[in-house]
Coordinates of C-alpha atoms in Angstrom, one line a residue:
Chain A
M172 CA -119.4 7.8 96.5
N173 CA -115.6 8.2 96.3
G174 CA -113.6 10.5 94.2
Q175 CA -113.1 8.0 91.5
D176 CA -116.9 7.4 91.1
P177 CA -117.4 10.4 88.7
W178 CA -114.5 9.5 86.7
R179 CA -115.7 5.9 86.2
A180 CA -119.3 7.1 85.2
Q181 CA -117.9 9.4 82.8
Q182 CA -115.7 6.7 81.4
E183 CA -118.6 4.3 81.0
R184 CA -120.9 7.1 79.4
T185 CA -118.2 7.7 77.0
A186 CA -117.0 4.0 76.4
H187 CA -118.6 4.0 72.8
V188 CA -116.9 7.1 71.4
P189 CA -114.1 6.1 69.4
E190 CA -110.7 7.5 70.5
A191 CA -109.3 10.0 68.2
T192 CA -106.7 9.3 65.6
P193 CA -104.6 11.8 63.5
A194 CA -106.6 10.7 60.5
D195 CA -109.7 12.5 62.1
L196 CA -108.1 15.8 61.5
E197 CA -106.9 15.1 57.8
N198 CA -110.3 15.8 56.1
V199 CA -112.0 18.5 58.0
D200 CA -112.1 22.0 57.4
A201 CA -112.7 23.1 61.1
I202 CA -111.1 21.8 64.4
L203 CA -112.4 22.8 67.7
F204 CA -110.6 21.4 70.8
S205 CA -111.8 21.6 74.5
T206 CA -109.8 20.5 77.3
P207 CA -110.0 21.2 81.2
T208 CA -106.9 23.0 82.6
R209 CA -104.1 21.3 84.3
F210 CA -102.0 24.1 85.8
G211 CA -102.8 26.5 83.1
G212 CA -102.2 24.1 80.1
A213 CA -104.1 21.4 78.3
T214 CA -104.5 17.8 79.7
S215 CA -101.7 15.5 79.1
Q216 CA -104.4 13.1 77.2
I217 CA -105.1 15.8 74.7
R218 CA -101.4 16.7 74.5
A219 CA -100.5 13.0 73.9
Y220 CA -102.9 13.2 71.1
I221 CA -101.2 16.2 69.9
D222 CA -97.9 14.7 69.8
T223 CA -99.3 11.9 67.4
L224 CA -100.0 14.7 64.9
G225 CA -96.3 15.3 63.7
G226 CA -96.6 13.1 60.5
L227 CA -99.7 14.8 59.5
W228 CA -98.2 18.2 60.0
G229 CA -95.1 17.2 58.0
T230 CA -97.5 16.7 54.9
G231 CA -98.9 20.0 55.2
A232 CA -102.5 18.6 55.8
L233 CA -103.2 20.6 59.2
A234 CA -102.9 23.6 57.4
N235 CA -105.3 26.3 56.5
K236 CA -108.3 25.0 58.8
T237 CA -110.0 27.1 61.0
F238 CA -109.3 26.5 64.9
S239 CA -110.9 27.6 68.2
A240 CA -110.7 26.1 71.6
M241 CA -112.9 25.9 74.8
T242 CA -111.8 25.0 78.4
S243 CA -112.8 24.7 81.9
A244 CA -111.2 25.0 85.4
Q245 CA -112.3 24.9 88.9
N246 CA -111.4 28.7 90.0
P247 CA -112.6 31.6 87.8
H248 CA -109.2 32.7 87.1
G249 CA -107.2 29.4 87.2
G250 CA -106.4 28.9 83.7
Q251 CA -109.3 29.7 81.8
E252 CA -107.4 32.3 79.6
T253 CA -104.0 30.8 79.6
T254 CA -105.1 27.1 78.8
L255 CA -106.8 28.7 75.5
Q256 CA -103.4 30.4 74.7
T257 CA -101.5 27.4 74.8
L258 CA -104.0 25.6 72.3
Y259 CA -103.8 28.7 69.9
V260 CA -100.3 28.7 69.9
M261 CA -100.2 25.2 69.1
A262 CA -102.4 25.8 66.2
M263 CA -100.4 28.7 64.9
H264 CA -97.6 25.8 64.4
W265 CA -100.3 23.9 62.0
G266 CA -101.0 27.0 60.1
A267 CA -104.4 27.3 61.3
I268 CA -106.8 30.3 60.8
L269 CA -107.8 31.1 64.3
T270 CA -111.4 31.9 65.0
P271 CA -111.5 33.0 68.9
P272 CA -115.0 34.4 69.5
G273 CA -113.9 37.7 70.7
Y274 CA -117.0 39.8 71.9
T275 CA -118.9 39.3 68.6
D276 CA -121.9 38.7 70.6
P277 CA -123.6 39.7 73.7
V278 CA -123.5 36.1 75.1
I279 CA -120.1 36.4 75.4
F280 CA -120.4 39.2 78.2
A281 CA -123.2 37.2 79.7
S282 CA -121.1 34.2 80.2
G283 CA -118.0 35.8 81.7
G284 CA -116.5 37.5 78.8
N285 CA -113.9 35.4 77.7
P286 CA -112.9 36.5 74.2
Y287 CA -110.4 33.5 73.7
G288 CA -113.1 31.0 74.0
A289 CA -116.1 29.6 75.8
S290 CA -114.6 28.8 79.6
I291 CA -116.5 27.5 82.5
T292 CA -116.0 27.6 86.1
A293 CA -116.2 23.9 86.8
N294 CA -118.2 23.6 90.3
G295 CA -120.4 20.6 89.5
E296 CA -123.3 22.7 88.5
P297 CA -124.8 21.9 85.0
L298 CA -123.9 24.6 82.2
S299 CA -125.7 27.6 82.5
E300 CA -127.8 29.0 79.6
A301 CA -125.5 31.7 79.1
D302 CA -122.5 29.3 79.0
K303 CA -124.5 27.1 76.5
A304 CA -125.2 30.1 74.3
S305 CA -121.7 31.1 74.5
I306 CA -120.6 27.7 73.3
R307 CA -123.3 27.8 70.4
H308 CA -122.2 31.2 69.1
Q309 CA -118.5 30.3 69.1
V310 CA -119.2 26.9 67.2
R311 CA -121.7 28.6 64.7
R312 CA -119.4 31.5 64.0
Q313 CA -116.6 29.0 63.2
I314 CA -118.5 27.1 60.9
E315 CA -119.8 30.0 59.2
I316 CA -116.2 31.6 58.7
T317 CA -115.2 28.1 57.6
R318 CA -118.0 27.9 55.0
K319 CA -116.8 31.2 53.5
L320 CA -113.4 30.1 53.3
K321 CA -114.1 26.9 51.6
A322 CA -116.8 28.1 49.2
Q323 CA -114.3 28.7 46.5
Chain B
M1354 CA -72.6 59.7 64.3
N1355 CA -74.2 59.6 67.8
G1356 CA -76.8 56.9 68.9
Q1357 CA -79.5 59.3 68.1
D1358 CA -78.6 60.1 64.5
P1359 CA -80.2 56.6 63.0
W1360 CA -83.3 57.6 64.9
R1361 CA -83.4 61.3 63.7
A1362 CA -82.7 59.9 60.1
Q1363 CA -85.7 57.3 60.3
Q1364 CA -88.0 60.2 61.6
E1365 CA -87.2 62.5 58.5
R1366 CA -87.6 59.5 56.2
T1367 CA -91.1 58.9 57.6
A1368 CA -92.0 62.4 58.3
H1369 CA -94.6 62.4 55.3
V1370 CA -96.3 59.1 56.5
P1371 CA -99.6 60.5 58.1
E1372 CA -100.1 59.2 61.7
A1373 CA -102.6 56.4 62.1
T1374 CA -106.0 57.1 63.8
P1375 CA -108.6 54.7 64.9
A1376 CA -110.6 55.5 61.5
D1377 CA -107.8 53.6 59.5
L1378 CA -109.1 50.5 60.9
E1379 CA -112.7 51.1 60.3
N1380 CA -113.2 50.2 56.8
V1381 CA -110.5 47.6 56.2
D1382 CA -110.8 43.9 56.1
A1383 CA -107.2 42.9 56.9
I1384 CA -104.9 44.4 59.5
L1385 CA -101.3 43.5 60.0
F1386 CA -99.3 45.0 62.8
S1387 CA -95.3 45.1 62.8
T1388 CA -93.6 46.3 66.1
P1389 CA -90.0 45.9 67.4
T1390 CA -90.0 44.2 70.8
R1391 CA -89.7 46.1 73.9
F1392 CA -88.9 43.5 76.9
G1393 CA -91.1 40.7 75.2
G1394 CA -94.0 43.4 74.4
A1395 CA -94.9 45.9 71.5
T1396 CA -93.6 49.4 71.7
S1397 CA -95.5 51.8 73.9
Q1398 CA -96.1 53.8 70.8
I1399 CA -98.2 51.2 69.0
R1400 CA -99.9 50.2 72.4
A1401 CA -100.6 54.1 72.5
Y1402 CA -102.4 53.7 69.3
I1403 CA -104.2 50.3 70.4
D1404 CA -105.6 52.3 73.7
T1405 CA -107.3 54.8 71.3
L1406 CA -109.3 52.0 69.8
G1407 CA -111.7 51.4 72.6
G1408 CA -114.4 53.4 71.0
L1409 CA -114.2 51.6 67.6
W1410 CA -114.2 48.3 69.5
G1411 CA -117.3 49.4 71.4
T1412 CA -119.2 49.5 68.1
G1413 CA -118.3 46.4 66.8
A1414 CA -116.4 47.7 63.9
L1415 CA -113.0 45.7 64.8
A1416 CA -114.8 42.3 64.5
N1417 CA -114.4 39.7 61.7
K1418 CA -111.2 41.1 60.1
T1419 CA -108.1 39.1 59.4
F1420 CA -105.1 39.9 61.6
S1421 CA -101.3 39.0 61.6
A1422 CA -98.3 40.4 63.1
M1423 CA -94.5 40.7 62.5
T1424 CA -91.7 41.9 64.8
S1425 CA -87.8 42.3 65.3
A1426 CA -85.4 41.9 68.3
Q1427 CA -81.8 42.3 68.8
N1428 CA -81.3 38.6 70.1
P1429 CA -82.5 35.7 67.9
H1430 CA -84.6 34.7 71.0
G1431 CA -85.2 38.0 72.6
G1432 CA -88.9 38.4 72.3
Q1433 CA -89.4 37.5 68.8
E1434 CA -92.2 35.0 69.7
T1435 CA -93.6 36.3 72.8
T1436 CA -93.9 39.9 71.2
L1437 CA -96.0 38.3 68.5
Q1438 CA -98.3 36.5 70.9
T1439 CA -99.1 39.7 72.7
L1440 CA -100.5 41.2 69.6
Y1441 CA -102.5 37.9 69.0
V1442 CA -103.9 38.1 72.3
M1443 CA -105.1 41.7 71.4
A1444 CA -106.5 40.9 68.3
M1445 CA -108.6 38.1 70.0
H1446 CA -110.3 40.7 72.1
W1447 CA -111.3 42.4 68.6
G1448 CA -113.0 39.3 67.3
A1449 CA -110.3 39.1 64.8
I1450 CA -109.7 36.1 62.3
L1451 CA -106.0 35.5 62.9
T1452 CA -104.0 34.4 60.0
P1453 CA -100.2 33.6 61.6
P1454 CA -98.3 31.8 58.7
G1455 CA -97.6 28.5 60.4
Y1456 CA -95.3 26.6 58.2
T1457 CA -97.3 27.1 55.0
D1458 CA -94.3 27.7 53.0
P1459 CA -90.7 26.6 52.6
V1460 CA -89.6 30.2 53.2
I1461 CA -90.7 30.2 56.8
F1462 CA -88.2 27.4 57.7
A1463 CA -85.4 29.5 55.7
S1464 CA -85.8 32.6 57.6
G1465 CA -85.7 31.1 61.0
G1466 CA -89.2 29.2 61.0
N1467 CA -91.2 31.3 63.1
P1468 CA -94.7 30.1 62.8
Y1469 CA -96.4 33.1 64.5
G1470 CA -95.2 35.6 62.0
A1471 CA -92.0 37.0 60.3
S1472 CA -89.5 38.0 62.7
I1473 CA -86.1 39.8 62.1
T1474 CA -83.0 39.7 64.2
A1475 CA -82.0 43.4 64.0
N1476 CA -78.4 43.6 63.8
G1477 CA -78.0 46.6 61.5
E1478 CA -77.8 44.5 58.3
P1479 CA -80.3 45.0 55.6
L1480 CA -83.3 42.3 55.4
S1481 CA -82.1 39.2 53.7
E1482 CA -83.8 37.8 50.8
A1483 CA -85.2 34.8 52.9
D1484 CA -86.7 37.3 55.3
K1485 CA -88.1 39.3 52.3
A1486 CA -89.9 36.2 51.1
S1487 CA -91.2 35.3 54.1
I1488 CA -92.7 38.6 54.7
R1489 CA -94.2 38.5 51.3
H1490 CA -95.7 35.0 51.9
Q1491 CA -97.2 36.1 55.3
V1492 CA -98.9 39.1 53.5
R1493 CA -99.8 37.3 50.4
R1494 CA -101.6 34.3 52.5
Q1495 CA -103.4 37.0 54.6
I1496 CA -104.7 38.6 51.5
E1497 CA -105.9 35.5 50.0
I1498 CA -107.7 34.4 53.1
T1499 CA -109.2 37.8 53.6
R1500 CA -110.7 37.8 49.6
K1501 CA -112.3 34.4 50.4
L1502 CA -113.9 35.6 53.4
K1503 CA -115.1 38.8 51.8
A1504 CA -116.2 37.4 48.5
Q1505 CA -119.6 36.7 49.8
Chain C
M1213 CA -80.4 3.8 59.9
N1214 CA -84.0 4.5 59.9
G1215 CA -85.8 7.4 61.8
Q1216 CA -86.6 5.1 64.9
D1217 CA -82.8 4.4 65.6
P1218 CA -81.8 7.6 67.5
W1219 CA -84.9 7.1 69.5
R1220 CA -84.1 3.5 70.4
A1221 CA -80.4 4.5 71.2
Q1222 CA -81.6 7.2 73.5
Q1223 CA -83.9 4.7 75.5
E1224 CA -81.1 2.5 75.9
R1225 CA -78.7 5.1 77.1
T1226 CA -81.3 6.3 79.6
A1227 CA -82.7 2.8 80.8
H1228 CA -81.0 3.0 84.0
V1229 CA -82.6 6.6 84.9
P1230 CA -85.5 5.7 87.2
E1231 CA -88.8 7.2 86.1
A1232 CA -89.8 10.5 87.9
T1233 CA -92.6 10.4 90.6
P1234 CA -94.5 13.1 92.2
A1235 CA -92.3 12.3 95.5
D1236 CA -89.2 13.4 93.7
L1237 CA -90.5 17.0 94.0
E1238 CA -91.5 16.9 97.6
N1239 CA -88.5 17.6 99.5
V1240 CA -86.5 19.5 97.1
D1241 CA -85.7 23.4 97.0
A1242 CA -85.2 24.1 93.3
I1243 CA -86.9 22.5 90.5
L1244 CA -85.7 22.8 86.6
F1245 CA -87.7 21.3 83.6
S1246 CA -86.3 20.8 80.4
T1247 CA -88.2 19.6 77.3
P1248 CA -88.2 19.7 73.6
T1249 CA -90.8 21.6 72.0
R1250 CA -94.1 20.1 70.6
F1251 CA -96.0 22.8 68.5
G1252 CA -95.1 25.3 71.1
G1253 CA -95.8 23.4 74.3
A1254 CA -94.0 20.8 76.4
T1255 CA -94.1 17.3 75.4
S1256 CA -97.1 15.1 76.3
Q1257 CA -94.6 12.7 78.6
I1258 CA -93.6 15.7 80.7
R1259 CA -97.2 17.0 80.8
A1260 CA -98.4 13.3 81.8
Y1261 CA -95.9 13.8 84.6
I1262 CA -97.4 16.9 85.6
D1263 CA -100.8 15.6 85.6
T1264 CA -99.7 13.3 88.3
L1265 CA -98.8 16.4 90.7
G1266 CA -102.3 17.4 91.6
G1267 CA -102.2 15.6 94.9
L1268 CA -98.9 16.9 95.9
W1269 CA -100.1 20.4 94.9
G1270 CA -103.1 20.1 97.2
T1271 CA -101.1 19.6 100.2
G1272 CA -99.0 22.7 99.4
A1273 CA -95.8 20.9 99.1
L1274 CA -95.2 22.2 95.7
A1275 CA -95.0 26.0 97.0
N1276 CA -92.1 28.1 97.5
K1277 CA -89.6 26.3 95.4
T1278 CA -87.4 28.1 92.7
F1279 CA -88.4 27.0 89.2
S1280 CA -86.6 27.5 85.9
A1281 CA -86.9 25.7 82.6
M1282 CA -85.0 25.0 79.4
T1283 CA -86.0 23.8 76.0
S1284 CA -85.2 23.0 72.3
A1285 CA -86.8 23.1 68.8
Q1286 CA -85.9 22.2 65.2
N1287 CA -86.4 25.7 64.3
P1288 CA -84.7 29.1 65.8
H1289 CA -88.1 30.5 66.4
G1290 CA -90.0 27.4 66.6
G1291 CA -91.4 27.6 69.9
Q1292 CA -88.0 28.1 71.9
E1293 CA -89.9 31.1 73.8
T1294 CA -93.4 29.9 73.9
T1295 CA -92.7 26.4 75.2
L1296 CA -90.9 27.9 78.2
Q1297 CA -93.7 30.3 79.0
T1298 CA -96.1 27.5 79.1
L1299 CA -93.9 25.8 82.0
Y1300 CA -93.5 29.2 83.8
V1301 CA -97.5 29.4 83.6
M1302 CA -97.5 25.8 85.2
A1303 CA -95.2 26.9 87.8
M1304 CA -97.2 29.9 88.8
H1305 CA -100.1 27.5 89.6
W1306 CA -97.5 25.7 92.0
G1307 CA -96.7 29.1 94.0
A1308 CA -93.0 28.6 92.6
I1309 CA -90.5 31.3 92.8
L1310 CA -89.4 31.8 89.3
T1311 CA -85.7 32.2 88.3
P1312 CA -85.4 32.6 84.5
P1313 CA -82.0 33.8 83.6
G1314 CA -83.0 37.2 82.0
Y1315 CA -79.5 38.7 80.5
T1316 CA -77.7 38.2 83.9
D1317 CA -74.6 37.1 82.3
P1318 CA -72.8 37.6 78.9
V1319 CA -73.2 33.9 78.0
I1320 CA -77.0 34.5 77.4
F1321 CA -76.0 36.9 74.7
A1322 CA -73.7 34.6 72.9
S1323 CA -75.9 31.6 73.1
G1324 CA -79.0 33.3 71.4
G1325 CA -80.3 35.7 74.0
N1326 CA -83.0 33.8 75.3
P1327 CA -84.1 35.6 78.7
Y1328 CA -86.7 32.9 79.5
G1329 CA -84.2 30.0 79.7
A1330 CA -81.2 28.3 77.9
S1331 CA -82.8 27.0 74.4
I1332 CA -81.4 24.9 71.6
T1333 CA -81.9 24.8 67.9
A1334 CA -81.6 20.8 67.7
N1335 CA -79.9 20.2 64.4
G1336 CA -78.1 17.1 65.3
E1337 CA -74.7 18.8 66.5
P1338 CA -73.4 18.6 69.8
L1339 CA -74.1 21.5 72.3
S1340 CA -71.9 24.4 71.5
E1341 CA -69.7 25.9 74.1
A1342 CA -71.9 28.9 74.5
D1343 CA -74.9 26.9 74.9
K1344 CA -73.2 24.8 77.7
A1345 CA -72.0 28.1 79.4
S1346 CA -75.6 29.4 79.3
I1347 CA -76.9 26.1 80.7
R1348 CA -74.2 26.1 83.4
H1349 CA -75.1 30.0 84.4
Q1350 CA -79.0 29.3 84.7
V1351 CA -78.3 26.4 87.0
R1352 CA -75.8 28.2 88.9
R1353 CA -77.9 31.2 89.4
Q1354 CA -80.9 29.1 90.5
I1355 CA -78.8 27.4 93.1
E1356 CA -77.6 30.4 94.4
I1357 CA -81.0 32.2 94.7
T1358 CA -82.5 28.7 96.1
R1359 CA -79.5 28.8 98.8
K1360 CA -80.3 32.4 100.1
L1361 CA -84.0 31.7 100.2
K1362 CA -83.3 28.3 102.4
A1363 CA -80.6 29.9 104.4
Q1364 CA -82.9 31.1 107.2
Chain D
M1278 CA -122.0 63.5 85.5
N1279 CA -120.6 62.5 82.2
G1280 CA -117.9 59.7 81.5
Q1281 CA -114.8 62.0 81.9
D1282 CA -115.8 62.8 85.6
P1283 CA -114.6 59.8 87.1
W1284 CA -111.2 60.2 85.3
R1285 CA -110.8 63.9 86.4
A1286 CA -111.7 63.1 89.7
Q1287 CA -109.0 60.6 89.8
Q1288 CA -106.5 62.8 88.2
E1289 CA -107.1 65.3 91.1
R1290 CA -106.8 62.6 93.8
T1291 CA -103.4 61.5 92.4
A1292 CA -102.0 64.9 91.4
H1293 CA -99.6 64.9 94.3
V1294 CA -98.1 61.5 93.4
P1295 CA -94.8 62.2 91.7
E1296 CA -94.6 60.7 88.3
A1297 CA -92.3 57.5 88.1
T1298 CA -88.8 57.7 86.7
P1299 CA -86.3 55.0 85.8
A1300 CA -84.3 56.0 89.0
D1301 CA -87.3 54.8 91.1
L1302 CA -86.4 51.2 90.1
E1303 CA -82.7 51.5 90.5
N1304 CA -82.1 51.0 94.4
V1305 CA -85.2 48.9 95.4
D1306 CA -85.3 45.2 95.8
A1307 CA -88.8 44.4 95.1
I1308 CA -90.8 45.7 92.1
L1309 CA -94.8 45.2 91.8
F1310 CA -96.6 46.6 88.8
S1311 CA -100.3 47.0 88.6
T1312 CA -102.3 48.0 85.7
P1313 CA -106.0 47.8 84.3
T1314 CA -106.1 45.6 80.8
R1315 CA -106.1 46.9 77.5
F1316 CA -107.1 44.2 75.1
G1317 CA -105.1 41.7 77.0
G1318 CA -101.9 43.8 77.7
A1319 CA -100.9 46.5 80.0
T1320 CA -101.8 50.3 79.5
S1321 CA -100.0 52.3 77.1
Q1322 CA -98.8 54.6 80.0
I1323 CA -97.3 52.0 81.7
R1324 CA -95.6 50.6 78.6
A1325 CA -94.2 54.1 78.0
Y1326 CA -92.7 54.1 81.3
I1327 CA -91.3 50.6 80.5
D1328 CA -89.8 52.1 77.4
T1329 CA -87.8 54.3 79.4
L1330 CA -86.0 51.7 81.2
G1331 CA -83.8 50.6 78.6
G1332 CA -80.7 52.4 79.9
L1333 CA -81.2 51.1 83.4
W1334 CA -81.6 47.6 82.0
G1335 CA -78.2 48.2 80.0
T1336 CA -76.5 48.6 83.3
G1337 CA -77.8 45.4 84.9
A1338 CA -79.4 47.5 87.7
L1339 CA -82.7 45.8 87.1
A1340 CA -81.5 42.4 87.6
N1341 CA -82.1 40.2 90.6
K1342 CA -84.9 42.3 92.0
T1343 CA -88.3 40.4 93.1
F1344 CA -91.4 41.0 90.8
S1345 CA -95.1 40.6 91.1
A1346 CA -97.9 42.0 89.2
M1347 CA -101.8 42.8 89.7
T1348 CA -104.5 43.9 87.1
S1349 CA -108.0 44.5 86.6
A1350 CA -110.6 44.2 83.9
Q1351 CA -114.3 44.8 83.1
N1352 CA -115.0 41.1 82.3
P1353 CA -114.2 38.1 84.8
H1354 CA -112.2 36.7 81.8
G1355 CA -111.3 39.6 79.9
G1356 CA -107.7 39.6 80.2
Q1357 CA -107.2 39.0 84.1
E1358 CA -104.8 36.3 83.2
T1359 CA -103.1 37.3 80.1
T1360 CA -102.4 40.9 81.0
L1361 CA -100.4 39.6 84.2
Q1362 CA -98.4 37.0 81.6
T1363 CA -97.4 40.1 79.5
L1364 CA -95.9 41.7 82.7
Y1365 CA -94.1 38.6 83.8
V1366 CA -92.4 38.3 80.3
M1367 CA -91.3 41.8 80.7
A1368 CA -89.7 41.0 84.1
M1369 CA -88.0 37.9 82.5
H1370 CA -86.0 40.1 80.2
W1371 CA -85.2 42.1 83.5
G1372 CA -83.8 39.0 85.0
A1373 CA -86.3 39.4 87.7
I1374 CA -87.2 36.8 90.3
L1375 CA -90.8 36.2 89.8
T1376 CA -93.1 35.8 92.8
P1377 CA -96.5 35.4 91.7
P1378 CA -98.9 34.1 94.6
G1379 CA -100.0 30.8 93.2
Y1380 CA -102.3 29.4 95.8
T1381 CA -100.0 29.8 98.7
D1382 CA -103.0 31.2 100.8
P1383 CA -106.7 30.3 101.1
V1384 CA -107.5 34.1 100.4
I1385 CA -106.3 33.3 96.8
F1386 CA -109.3 30.9 96.2
A1387 CA -111.7 33.4 98.0
S1388 CA -110.8 36.0 95.5
G1389 CA -111.5 34.2 92.1
G1390 CA -108.4 32.0 92.4
N1391 CA -105.9 33.8 90.1
P1392 CA -102.4 32.1 90.8
Y1393 CA -100.6 34.8 88.7
G1394 CA -101.7 37.9 90.8
A1395 CA -104.5 39.7 92.2
S1396 CA -106.9 40.5 89.8
I1397 CA -110.4 42.5 90.0
T1398 CA -113.4 42.5 88.0
A1399 CA -113.7 46.4 87.9
N1400 CA -117.5 46.8 88.1
G1401 CA -117.6 50.2 90.0
E1402 CA -117.9 48.7 93.3
P1403 CA -115.1 49.1 96.2
L1404 CA -112.7 46.4 96.6
S1405 CA -114.2 43.4 98.3
E1406 CA -112.6 42.0 101.8
A1407 CA -111.6 39.1 99.8
D1408 CA -109.6 41.1 97.2
K1409 CA -108.0 43.3 99.8
A1410 CA -107.0 40.1 101.5
S1411 CA -105.6 38.7 98.5
I1412 CA -103.8 41.9 97.5
R1413 CA -102.3 42.1 100.9
H1414 CA -101.1 38.4 100.9
Q1415 CA -99.3 38.7 97.5
V1416 CA -97.4 42.0 98.8
R1417 CA -96.5 40.5 102.1
R1418 CA -95.2 37.2 100.5
Q1419 CA -93.1 39.1 97.9
I1420 CA -91.5 41.1 100.8
E1421 CA -90.8 37.9 102.9
I1422 CA -89.2 36.5 99.9
T1423 CA -87.3 39.7 99.1
R1424 CA -86.1 39.9 102.7
K1425 CA -84.5 36.5 102.7
L1426 CA -82.8 36.9 99.2
K1427 CA -81.3 40.3 100.6
A1428 CA -80.5 39.1 104.2
Q1429 CA -76.9 38.0 102.9

């Protein structure tokens, strides 16, 4: 196995997933981005997608949706906080309503205590139960907040 | 008039305003902080107040409130964006729901286009009409979002 | 003239400029990045280049170089500070020695007072003399600091 | 022992340390700040000190010094990155030359891999050997860079 093999395997596993287009964000109420870190920022692939959103932004269609973010890094302190911040800054430009998890559930503490969003130290191991619980909490809370905002 | 005079005048003008305590944040649904910048961060006075909030935070009473922020600086690019970011990072620790204005109204563009919050270049002049409109928009939008969240 | 025309003209004007490769950063002592903002971050094009630097980073060849950054945005407060911060975060991962200009010369104040780096409000007008002076100052200072670091 | 006891003990242990004044930063070539996090920012005590530096800043005496920062938090991802960023933003206002450690030594990886500065998860245990090595490396590197800058 060489270094490219996991990449290729992942590519095959996800080959059936349609590539995101700006239209995917148009008629939704909640948006969650997850990206590994690249030197403390999001990957250029997700930034390339973000750069296609200018037209949608111009129509106001990105505003007033909820937004939260998740990330991973190879080192515990290798961008797990800063990468999330760069995504929240982006969402502020959209007029998003930001729903980072804070410490709104004990699972946040159990999974490393990142108040900005679920973040994983990517060491080749499967996600821990605490990490999974933290991810589920962040998503459920965002959905709950979104439902309240859209109920009226 | 020496440099201390405006400071003293402001102190006298605000002498009747009670000093904030942690209890002031306990039973509210929306929180908005406004602070001039000090080297790209909030003033130590407001940070001193923030440092008293640990107990309230520990009870979970700071969570799930909406939060937005405003600022001012002497230079157009002298911390008007970064100061707001430091306050949003803080609010993420609380489990706040962040409501920066984005570009959700034309008044944002007219007042300098700061999507993170109203921000003023403090040059001794009174607030412009555009700045006032931008401040009003940010507050109204936060209240509207807060009402929806608390309606149920 | 439609919206694509300036883009195409710029592409033709710069067609002779060789595309950057990781090798371009290997044997240099000072690095300066300049990018327009995209929602408070760098363009995906420059992030795509950054993503090719992992190998060079792994050899340690990116460390101990000086780094500074410049940017532009359509609005005065539309990411002119935050975009620069995302680039400095990136450079910290490299082990760079950061040389943002601060307020080390009066030209900084004259051009908007951005201590993080020269930043322009892109409104279709040519660069002002103050902006040009600010850019020159940032570059000269970085070179001066770099020379001292490499003199021994 | 109640919760105030460690605080009091620390106060007694440090009673002989003179309180910092702006003059302490005037004739030095290298500055390193270390602060525990408070909701992703520095403590109000150190921010209060920072707020006294306006006069010194106005004379230009804070410029062209090297600067780096360290921090601690109760949770692994509870502000160990963002707190350092707020201090670097501040130092950029001073015209400082920033020397975060990056990954310039294997000890960085061994102590959690924070490229922005040494950071500790404060759990009541003494500093680990890896943490001490990481702190020593950051300081030595800053001194080495400072020496080169001031040699001429």
